Amino acid sequence: MATQTESTQHTEPTQETQRSSLSARFEGDLFVHLALVGSIFLVGLPLILAVIMSTQSTTEIYEVTNLGVGSAGLSNYETALTEYNLMQYMVNSVVMSVVIVVGKVTLSLLAALALVYYRFPYERAVFTFILLTLLVPVPVRIVPLFQLMADLGWANSLLAITGPYIASATAVFLFRQHFTSIPESLVENARLDGVGPLAFLVQVLIPMSKGMIAGVSVITFIYAWNQYLWPLIVVSDQSKQVIQVGIKFLQGASQSGLTEWGLIMAGAVIALLPPLFVLIVLHRPLLETFAIQQK
Amino acid sequence: MSDFTKPYTSATQAGLLLVPTLVVLVAFLYYPAVETLRLSFFQTLLLGTKQQFVGLDNYVALATSAEYQKSILVSFLFAAAVVVGALVASLFISYLLFEVKAGASGYLLAAIWPYALPTAVAGTILLFMLHPTLGIITHYLEALTGLTFDWFTSGPLAFFVLVVVAVWKQLGYNIIFLVAALNNIPETLTESAQLDGVGRLTMLYRVYIPLISPTLTFLVVMNTIYAFFGAFPLVDLMTSGGPNNATNLLIFKLYRDAFEFSSLGQASAESMILFGIVSLLMYVQLRFSDRHAHYGA
Amino acid sequence: MTNRNTRRTFIRTVGAAGIAGLAGCSQGGQEQTQDSGGESGSGGSTETGTTAGSGSSGTTTIKFWHAMGGDIGKLIDSLANEFEQQADGISVEATQKGSYRETLNATTSAVQAGNPPAISQIFEIGTQLAIDSGVFAPIEDIIPEDKVDFDNYLDSVLNYYRIDGKLHSMPFNSSNAIFYYNKNAFEEAGLDPESPPTTYQGVMDASIELTDAGVVDKGTTWPNHSWFVEQWFAEQNQPFVNNNNGRDGRATEAHFESDASKNIFDWWTDLYEKGQYLNPGIEAWSEAQQAFLTQKTGMLGYSTSSIAPMTDGAKKNGFELGTMRLPTPGGKRQGVVIGGASLWAPKSVSDEKKAAAGEFLAWLTKPEQQKRWHTNTGYFPVRKEAISQLEDDGFYEENPNFRTAIDQLRETKDSPATRGALMGTFTKVRTTVEEGYVNMIQNSNQSVSDGLATIDSQVEDALTSYNKKVN
């Protein structure tokens, strides 16, 4: 922490400052790396343990001092995927999450377009109306919602687990904030050229919002992926169930009276892969422009 | 909002663009919410199989319940601890990620992967690892410190464990936003400050935090909502609201009243009160940040 | 009804508009809905919704929702398959809907939505609530009389589920609480592995011997679960609540300040304070099991439903398993209360499906099936013949651990206390008891009697507010 000066790649330091800043930079970087490794280790510890345990046999897991890769190898994964049908649940969950992401991004882009680039009465009220939905707790909504699904004939279908999630206050809010930060000159050009609203969205706004779209997609994907209570209630057909409920099924699995934690850990690691994949794919655009700006 | 000239004026078109979102929200959020409001005036059996109008009885019962008052207090303390904890920890890690010269994306992914873990699964796994007598982490923690860590019978300890786990779970979300916000700061600003020989912490405090204050405001609001609503599976799986209601958050209490104790009517009333509390809190937060956040640049 | 239909139409229109932007997915969704055999494709009409799926094809499909995971869940699947093969035109779709609670909630929601399963498994303490909800048909009315002779069912099981002379649900998985112990640990500590303790004092003494010998960390464990407390009330012939345990009218008063109750909680808190009770957590079945099987404790209070897997588990962990009857204060033994769950049939299901469900339930509780059910799990067979047949086969001689459970059940003397309490708000009462115990051990300044007074008044409040709802 001793360092007071900090050099970056962008500056062209003079001969004199270069030397001192080099050592400072080394010290500073070392500190940053150490702090990062330390905090990432702490943050990742439960998951590292989960990965280790997913390779252990049931008896090995219960030995608290046994911290090595276990003897079960990948057999827990195999059992989880085949015998407990996790593969099927994963496919269902991927379909559900992709539908929700695409639906939510599309709907929210349209709504944000209207909110930012249209003049219409009660703008503020409409926006508030959308934002307020953040505050309705899910658990109690479930009962009326379930009846609604039955009334619509949607129960036990993909519609039931995606429909209620394809609009969201957060996504509209984020897109709206992002659009307001887009330079007025661009908007002005579009207006002078007489570009229609949808063309304006596709040609100007979307290319300028890649980062934000990536960000909303990641967050939405993870949110959708994590749904548990709602699918459990509304999907009655086991083959249409989602991964989170599938993991719950694993918890009921016990071998000779002992909960098979290896299997549960393997299930957790498997369920972690798709969101992780999405994160890896989208992390670059995400970091480039995914920030909330205020105008 | 700046008052630049909006390019489009057709209210009909605007309406069409908004309709899909509004319809989904009305059908799947507002309609059930109104139904919840209606149910809050009823006494119900199971999930509403028998309903009997009772006026404000549910609200009166809640207002006079010591358990409910404690639940409100606990929820506020929990939210405060989670919001502060999650923001400080994620700001620390994000700043490190922003400062690091090599391997930034690797570090970034490593730092946010726990966020991809579903809360319900996280609760299950952590309960197993943190169990007071059987957990592996508890085992080593007790071996290292020589203390006993029986959070099943200690209210404050259970509360603490829950806060730590809830913060841990929220870190990734915050880091995504914070790193992006930091990366968005114009380089010229950073450079000029650095040439002035400003230290790291001072930089963070004086320059970066004001610049990313819109993101911080957003995160304060989102983390508040998370603390009030999203941490529910953790309570359900790890503490069941105990011991002695020390972790009986409003969202857990209302879930339990609805689904375990078959009092959907009362849970609906709780839901309306929770709605009121969080709206008020958000209003205060936004007003506060309007006045204090730095929207320069 | 008119009102409801109007609303429904409105909602459907709005809903359709809402997903217009997602035409593609909506298509897929419709297809999926139809795949489910029309069970839920019926849309707006509650009335036809329940009958759809049966009809012209000649096969009646019934849904059976249960809460049995793992090996037991698989056993149910295979029982359902076998039934299908020998039944004419009935197919059974067995699905695990999560825990008991989740199964109950899913069933209630489905009933309200007009699309319930034909059979739903509900835990024993949901009995009064299920009756009060008015959504289930008494099982006696749907089982074909020529298929079932209820005289052949175990008395203690019938006594539990028969209310006001009527059997409301089909007894299915019934269990008691027993204690398991580690024979090797007993031997190492110099205790006689063939004569386990039978009293509270005996358990305390054995625990101290076990820990003094350094064989285990703590003497004993069991889930912090009100179920054990209820069992110990029954053993002392003390009803849990008034009005003959809620069976002669709504329960209004609780008996937590009785001597029987004090005996239980004095002993239980004493065990904890002496470091002899490992607290696995509230309703923490698997944690308690884990502590015992990994030999952290020498004894375990658990359900008889796991005798089979537990025996196996002990062997794998290198010790021999013993079972003993529930320890009681001073050896008082009135008997135990039936636990577990029974099978219910929602009223709104079509008659055809009800009949099919009746067939299935009659078949499921036949001695042959019950023998398999019993020997693979430890749940009691609900039929007397199943037990006598197993006795003739010498099953209990070969498997003495099963014998303990059956003996304990048979020795039970019928009384209001051993029939078990009926309360609509039983889930809340259980939570109150369990949290009450945590408060007692958390706060050593508080006396057991003060803790019990608090539990007593909280339980009575819960009873009062529930009774207000149903009166």
mmCIF file of C-alpha atoms in Angstrom, chain A residues 1 3-11 25 28-29 31-33 35-37 39-40 42-51 53 61-62 64-67 107-108 110-111 113-121 123-124 126 128-130 132-137 139-145 148-149 152 154 163-164 166-168 170 172-174 176 180 184 187-188 191 195-198 200 218-219 222 225-226 229 233 244 247-248 251 261 264-265 268 272 275-276 279-280 283-284 286-295, chain B residues 1-11 13-18 20-22 24-33 35-36 39 47-48 92-93 95-97 99-103 105-121 124-126 128-129 134-137 139-140 168-169 171 173 175-177 179-184 187 190-191 194-195 197-201 214-215 218-219 221-222 225 229 232 237 251 254-255 258-259 264 267-268 271 274-275 278-280 282 286 290 295-297:
data_model
loop_
_atom_site.group_PDB
_atom_site.id
_atom_site.type_symbol
_atom_site.label_atom_id
_atom_site.label_comp_id
_atom_site.label_asym_id
_atom_site.label_seq_id
_atom_site.Cartn_x
_atom_site.Cartn_y
_atom_site.Cartn_z
ATOM 1 C CA MET A 1 0.000 0.000 0.000
ATOM 2 C CA THR A 3 2.870 3.329 -3.347
ATOM 3 C CA GLN A 4 1.728 6.821 -4.034
ATOM 4 C CA THR A 5 2.298 7.019 -7.708
ATOM 5 C CA GLU A 6 0.682 4.882 -10.248
ATOM 6 C CA SER A 7 1.610 4.515 -13.841
ATOM 7 C CA THR A 8 -0.687 3.296 -16.534
ATOM 8 C CA GLN A 9 -0.173 1.958 -19.994
ATOM 9 C CA HIS A 10 -1.494 5.132 -21.462
ATOM 10 C CA THR A 11 1.023 7.630 -20.135
ATOM 11 C CA ARG A 25 4.325 -0.389 -10.377
ATOM 12 C CA GLY A 28 1.600 -1.990 -6.607
ATOM 13 C CA ASP A 29 0.856 -4.777 -9.035
ATOM 14 C CA PHE A 31 -0.225 -6.049 -4.022
ATOM 15 C CA VAL A 32 -3.140 -5.997 -6.456
ATOM 16 C CA HIS A 33 -2.440 -9.544 -7.565
ATOM 17 C CA ALA A 35 -5.258 -9.099 -2.889
ATOM 18 C CA LEU A 36 -7.116 -10.439 -5.905
ATOM 19 C CA VAL A 37 -5.912 -13.986 -5.472
ATOM 20 C CA SER A 39 -10.268 -12.484 -2.244
ATOM 21 C CA ILE A 40 -11.021 -14.745 -5.179
ATOM 22 C CA LEU A 42 -12.214 -16.754 -0.323
ATOM 23 C CA VAL A 43 -15.107 -16.072 -2.668
ATOM 24 C CA GLY A 44 -14.547 -19.251 -4.604
ATOM 25 C CA LEU A 45 -13.835 -21.502 -1.621
ATOM 26 C CA PRO A 46 -17.292 -23.059 -1.290
ATOM 27 C CA LEU A 47 -17.308 -23.811 -4.984
ATOM 28 C CA ILE A 48 -13.822 -25.262 -4.943
ATOM 29 C CA LEU A 49 -14.949 -27.528 -2.119
ATOM 30 C CA ALA A 50 -18.068 -28.425 -4.079
ATOM 31 C CA VAL A 51 -15.967 -29.434 -7.079
ATOM 32 C CA MET A 53 -16.640 -33.207 -3.164
ATOM 33 C CA ILE A 61 -17.195 -36.634 1.810
ATOM 34 C CA TYR A 62 -18.013 -37.207 5.432
ATOM 35 C CA VAL A 64 -13.689 -33.598 7.066
ATOM 36 C CA THR A 65 -9.962 -33.948 6.678
ATOM 37 C CA ASN A 66 -10.204 -35.512 3.265
ATOM 38 C CA LEU A 67 -9.592 -32.621 0.904
ATOM 39 C CA LEU A 107 -39.782 -6.257 -25.092
ATOM 40 C CA SER A 108 -37.622 -4.038 -22.949
ATOM 41 C CA LEU A 110 -39.157 -1.597 -27.468
ATOM 42 C CA ALA A 111 -40.425 -0.135 -24.235
ATOM 43 C CA LEU A 113 -37.413 3.169 -27.234
ATOM 44 C CA ALA A 114 -40.869 4.522 -26.538
ATOM 45 C CA LEU A 115 -39.892 5.959 -23.170
ATOM 46 C CA VAL A 116 -36.833 7.811 -24.399
ATOM 47 C CA TYR A 117 -37.549 8.822 -27.962
ATOM 48 C CA TYR A 118 -41.277 9.452 -27.973
ATOM 49 C CA ARG A 119 -43.213 12.330 -26.643
ATOM 50 C CA PHE A 120 -46.480 11.079 -25.246
ATOM 51 C CA PRO A 121 -48.760 11.893 -22.337
ATOM 52 C CA GLU A 123 -44.541 9.339 -19.722
ATOM 53 C CA ARG A 124 -43.393 9.602 -16.149
ATOM 54 C CA VAL A 126 -45.914 4.895 -17.297
ATOM 55 C CA THR A 128 -43.181 4.559 -12.588
ATOM 56 C CA PHE A 129 -45.890 2.020 -13.280
ATOM 57 C CA ILE A 130 -43.254 -0.262 -14.782
ATOM 58 C CA LEU A 132 -43.217 -0.475 -9.226
ATOM 59 C CA THR A 133 -43.379 -4.091 -10.314
ATOM 60 C CA LEU A 134 -39.960 -4.575 -8.744
ATOM 61 C CA LEU A 135 -41.638 -4.491 -5.385
ATOM 62 C CA VAL A 136 -44.170 -7.254 -5.607
ATOM 63 C CA PRO A 137 -42.862 -10.273 -3.707
ATOM 64 C CA PRO A 139 -44.049 -16.059 -3.157
ATOM 65 C CA VAL A 140 -47.492 -14.629 -2.582
ATOM 66 C CA ARG A 141 -48.039 -13.896 -6.234
ATOM 67 C CA ILE A 142 -47.676 -17.571 -6.960
ATOM 68 C CA VAL A 143 -51.161 -18.603 -5.951
ATOM 69 C CA PRO A 144 -53.139 -16.141 -8.102
ATOM 70 C CA LEU A 145 -50.634 -16.618 -10.880
ATOM 71 C CA LEU A 148 -54.304 -17.528 -14.027
ATOM 72 C CA MET A 149 -52.129 -20.069 -15.821
ATOM 73 C CA LEU A 152 -55.241 -19.504 -19.762
ATOM 74 C CA TRP A 154 -50.894 -22.602 -19.888
ATOM 75 C CA GLY A 163 -44.511 -15.796 -19.979
ATOM 76 C CA PRO A 164 -44.513 -14.186 -16.543
ATOM 77 C CA ILE A 166 -40.494 -11.791 -20.249
ATOM 78 C CA ALA A 167 -41.127 -8.264 -19.079
ATOM 79 C CA SER A 168 -39.129 -6.631 -16.383
ATOM 80 C CA THR A 170 -34.913 -3.751 -14.336
ATOM 81 C CA VAL A 172 -36.499 -1.395 -19.086
ATOM 82 C CA PHE A 173 -34.780 0.800 -16.545
ATOM 83 C CA LEU A 174 -31.287 -0.168 -17.703
ATOM 84 C CA ARG A 176 -33.763 3.597 -20.716
ATOM 85 C CA THR A 180 -30.484 8.679 -22.556
ATOM 86 C CA GLU A 184 -27.996 13.695 -29.099
ATOM 87 C CA VAL A 187 -30.470 11.136 -32.672
ATOM 88 C CA GLU A 188 -30.554 14.441 -34.452
ATOM 89 C CA ARG A 191 -34.353 12.619 -37.214
ATOM 90 C CA VAL A 195 -35.328 7.232 -40.155
ATOM 91 C CA GLY A 196 -38.313 5.295 -38.819
ATOM 92 C CA PRO A 197 -38.351 4.239 -35.175
ATOM 93 C CA LEU A 198 -37.708 0.534 -35.732
ATOM 94 C CA PHE A 200 -33.489 3.697 -35.742
ATOM 95 C CA VAL A 218 -26.381 -12.297 -18.538
ATOM 96 C CA ILE A 219 -28.419 -11.112 -15.588
ATOM 97 C CA ILE A 222 -28.976 -16.276 -14.555
ATOM 98 C CA TRP A 225 -31.880 -20.237 -14.808
ATOM 99 C CA ASN A 226 -32.341 -19.996 -11.067
ATOM 100 C CA LEU A 229 -40.452 -22.374 -6.778
ATOM 101 C CA ILE A 233 -45.605 -25.676 -8.751
ATOM 102 C CA GLN A 244 -33.205 -26.450 -10.158
ATOM 103 C CA ILE A 247 -31.267 -30.823 -8.150
ATOM 104 C CA LYS A 248 -33.889 -30.921 -5.450
ATOM 105 C CA GLN A 251 -31.319 -34.285 -2.461
ATOM 106 C CA TRP A 261 -23.635 -35.233 -1.233
ATOM 107 C CA ILE A 264 -25.675 -33.114 -5.137
ATOM 108 C CA MET A 265 -22.333 -31.371 -5.573
ATOM 109 C CA ALA A 268 -24.627 -28.140 -8.560
ATOM 110 C CA LEU A 272 -23.366 -23.936 -12.879
ATOM 111 C CA PRO A 275 -24.558 -19.607 -16.729
ATOM 112 C CA LEU A 276 -20.778 -19.742 -16.600
ATOM 113 C CA LEU A 279 -20.676 -15.240 -18.696
ATOM 114 C CA ILE A 280 -17.541 -16.284 -20.526
ATOM 115 C CA HIS A 283 -17.934 -10.862 -20.621
ATOM 116 C CA ARG A 284 -16.072 -8.700 -23.124
ATOM 117 C CA LEU A 286 -20.260 -6.611 -21.038
ATOM 118 C CA LEU A 287 -17.256 -4.804 -19.706
ATOM 119 C CA GLU A 288 -16.897 -2.386 -22.557
ATOM 120 C CA THR A 289 -20.041 -0.385 -22.266
ATOM 121 C CA PHE A 290 -22.193 -1.860 -19.579
ATOM 122 C CA ALA A 291 -22.433 1.029 -17.230
ATOM 123 C CA ILE A 292 -25.247 3.150 -16.010
ATOM 124 C CA GLN A 293 -24.997 6.701 -17.070
ATOM 125 C CA GLN A 294 -27.041 9.540 -15.961
ATOM 126 C CA LYS A 295 -27.928 12.546 -18.002
ATOM 127 C CA MET B 1 -33.594 13.554 -18.038
ATOM 128 C CA SER B 2 -32.326 16.171 -20.392
ATOM 129 C CA ASP B 3 -34.976 17.871 -22.379
ATOM 130 C CA PHE B 4 -33.632 17.202 -25.813
ATOM 131 C CA THR B 5 -36.142 17.152 -28.593
ATOM 132 C CA LYS B 6 -37.588 13.746 -28.924
ATOM 133 C CA PRO B 7 -37.578 12.656 -32.551
ATOM 134 C CA TYR B 8 -40.904 10.858 -32.507
ATOM 135 C CA THR B 9 -44.245 12.165 -31.421
ATOM 136 C CA SER B 10 -46.848 9.578 -32.351
ATOM 137 C CA ALA B 11 -48.494 8.587 -29.105
ATOM 138 C CA GLN B 13 -46.713 4.277 -31.925
ATOM 139 C CA ALA B 14 -45.351 4.766 -28.433
ATOM 140 C CA GLY B 15 -48.340 2.909 -27.094
ATOM 141 C CA LEU B 16 -47.750 0.000 -29.459
ATOM 142 C CA LEU B 17 -44.139 -0.251 -28.402
ATOM 143 C CA LEU B 18 -45.105 -0.268 -24.764
ATOM 144 C CA PRO B 20 -46.154 -5.962 -24.865
ATOM 145 C CA THR B 21 -44.314 -4.954 -21.708
ATOM 146 C CA LEU B 22 -47.367 -3.423 -20.109
ATOM 147 C CA VAL B 24 -47.169 -8.853 -19.418
ATOM 148 C CA LEU B 25 -46.706 -6.711 -16.327
ATOM 149 C CA VAL B 26 -50.417 -6.152 -15.876
ATOM 150 C CA ALA B 27 -51.360 -9.777 -16.389
ATOM 151 C CA PHE B 28 -48.570 -11.416 -14.467
ATOM 152 C CA LEU B 29 -47.591 -8.841 -11.868
ATOM 153 C CA TYR B 30 -50.350 -6.318 -11.318
ATOM 154 C CA TYR B 31 -53.252 -8.694 -11.573
ATOM 155 C CA PRO B 32 -51.781 -11.124 -9.017
ATOM 156 C CA ALA B 33 -50.829 -8.136 -6.879
ATOM 157 C CA GLU B 35 -55.545 -10.381 -6.072
ATOM 158 C CA THR B 36 -53.069 -10.319 -3.197
ATOM 159 C CA LEU B 39 -56.895 -11.700 -0.261
ATOM 160 C CA LEU B 47 -54.112 -21.793 -0.218
ATOM 161 C CA GLY B 48 -57.434 -20.031 -0.188
ATOM 162 C CA PHE B 92 -12.949 -3.509 -3.143
ATOM 163 C CA ILE B 93 -12.746 -6.436 -5.551
ATOM 164 C CA TYR B 95 -11.310 -1.742 -7.853
ATOM 165 C CA LEU B 96 -8.630 -4.414 -7.741
ATOM 166 C CA LEU B 97 -9.929 -5.797 -11.021
ATOM 167 C CA GLU B 99 -6.323 -1.706 -11.335
ATOM 168 C CA VAL B 100 -4.803 -5.030 -12.255
ATOM 169 C CA LYS B 101 -2.635 -4.953 -15.336
ATOM 170 C CA ALA B 102 -2.436 -8.578 -16.337
ATOM 171 C CA GLY B 103 -4.994 -11.331 -16.397
ATOM 172 C CA SER B 105 -10.557 -11.183 -17.538
ATOM 173 C CA GLY B 106 -9.409 -14.367 -15.854
ATOM 174 C CA TYR B 107 -9.652 -12.691 -12.478
ATOM 175 C CA LEU B 108 -12.989 -11.216 -13.359
ATOM 176 C CA LEU B 109 -14.543 -14.524 -14.254
ATOM 177 C CA ALA B 110 -13.104 -16.123 -11.147
ATOM 178 C CA ALA B 111 -14.576 -13.368 -9.032
ATOM 179 C CA ILE B 112 -18.089 -13.523 -10.431
ATOM 180 C CA TRP B 113 -18.664 -17.237 -10.888
ATOM 181 C CA PRO B 114 -20.352 -17.758 -7.523
ATOM 182 C CA TYR B 115 -23.042 -15.413 -8.813
ATOM 183 C CA ALA B 116 -23.955 -18.017 -11.401
ATOM 184 C CA LEU B 117 -24.729 -20.480 -8.622
ATOM 185 C CA PRO B 118 -28.459 -20.551 -7.897
ATOM 186 C CA THR B 119 -29.349 -19.199 -4.467
ATOM 187 C CA ALA B 120 -31.239 -22.339 -3.526
ATOM 188 C CA VAL B 121 -28.304 -24.575 -4.435
ATOM 189 C CA THR B 124 -28.009 -26.250 0.390
ATOM 190 C CA ILE B 125 -24.287 -26.524 -0.175
ATOM 191 C CA LEU B 126 -23.369 -23.902 2.379
ATOM 192 C CA PHE B 128 -23.692 -28.683 4.518
ATOM 193 C CA MET B 129 -20.310 -26.962 4.743
ATOM 194 C CA LEU B 134 -20.778 -31.523 10.915
ATOM 195 C CA GLY B 135 -19.604 -28.869 8.451
ATOM 196 C CA ILE B 136 -16.172 -28.921 6.908
ATOM 197 C CA ILE B 137 -15.666 -25.143 6.966
ATOM 198 C CA HIS B 139 -14.444 -27.744 11.419
ATOM 199 C CA TYR B 140 -11.436 -25.820 10.160
ATOM 200 C CA TRP B 168 -21.222 -13.591 -0.912
ATOM 201 C CA LYS B 169 -24.052 -14.517 -3.230
ATOM 202 C CA LEU B 171 -20.930 -10.043 -5.030
ATOM 203 C CA TYR B 173 -23.892 -9.096 -9.590
ATOM 204 C CA ILE B 175 -18.945 -6.629 -9.578
ATOM 205 C CA ILE B 176 -20.357 -6.888 -13.088
ATOM 206 C CA PHE B 177 -21.876 -3.430 -12.803
ATOM 207 C CA VAL B 179 -16.225 -3.055 -13.162
ATOM 208 C CA ALA B 180 -18.165 -1.885 -16.178
ATOM 209 C CA ALA B 181 -18.756 1.498 -14.607
ATOM 210 C CA LEU B 182 -15.090 1.886 -13.668
ATOM 211 C CA ASN B 183 -13.973 0.903 -17.136
ATOM 212 C CA ASN B 184 -16.252 3.546 -18.529
ATOM 213 C CA GLU B 187 -8.938 7.648 -19.330
ATOM 214 C CA THR B 190 -7.548 8.986 -14.572
ATOM 215 C CA GLU B 191 -4.344 10.192 -16.113
ATOM 216 C CA GLN B 194 -2.381 10.232 -11.519
ATOM 217 C CA LEU B 195 -0.029 12.909 -12.713
ATOM 218 C CA GLY B 197 0.307 11.971 -7.623
ATOM 219 C CA VAL B 198 -2.926 11.027 -5.945
ATOM 220 C CA GLY B 199 -2.899 7.803 -3.950
ATOM 221 C CA ARG B 200 -5.004 4.796 -4.748
ATOM 222 C CA LEU B 201 -7.496 5.025 -1.960
ATOM 223 C CA PRO B 214 -25.276 6.481 -10.724
ATOM 224 C CA THR B 215 -24.207 2.847 -10.759
ATOM 225 C CA PHE B 218 -28.679 1.624 -8.824
ATOM 226 C CA LEU B 219 -26.855 -1.049 -6.839
ATOM 227 C CA VAL B 221 -31.599 0.023 -4.739
ATOM 228 C CA MET B 222 -31.125 -3.409 -6.299
ATOM 229 C CA ILE B 225 -34.551 -5.297 -3.047
ATOM 230 C CA PHE B 229 -36.865 -10.363 -1.336
ATOM 231 C CA PHE B 232 -35.395 -15.844 0.952
ATOM 232 C CA LEU B 237 -32.663 -23.576 3.783
ATOM 233 C CA ILE B 251 -40.145 -12.380 3.126
ATOM 234 C CA LEU B 254 -44.789 -14.349 4.702
ATOM 235 C CA TYR B 255 -43.722 -17.388 2.734
ATOM 236 C CA ALA B 258 -48.700 -18.728 3.213
ATOM 237 C CA PHE B 259 -47.274 -22.110 2.376
ATOM 238 C CA LEU B 264 -52.624 -17.062 2.691
ATOM 239 C CA ALA B 267 -49.467 -13.598 4.183
ATOM 240 C CA SER B 268 -51.151 -11.373 1.612
ATOM 241 C CA SER B 271 -47.018 -8.877 1.337
ATOM 242 C CA LEU B 274 -43.641 -5.359 2.635
ATOM 243 C CA PHE B 275 -44.513 -3.668 -0.630
ATOM 244 C CA VAL B 278 -39.729 -1.277 0.278
ATOM 245 C CA SER B 279 -41.403 1.379 -1.883
ATOM 246 C CA LEU B 280 -40.877 3.908 0.861
ATOM 247 C CA MET B 282 -36.618 3.132 -2.451
ATOM 248 C CA LEU B 286 -33.641 7.833 -4.749
ATOM 249 C CA ASP B 290 -30.774 12.806 -6.380
ATOM 250 C CA TYR B 295 -23.681 13.452 -12.073
ATOM 251 C CA GLY B 296 -20.970 15.617 -13.445
ATOM 252 C CA ALA B 297 -18.892 14.871 -16.494
#
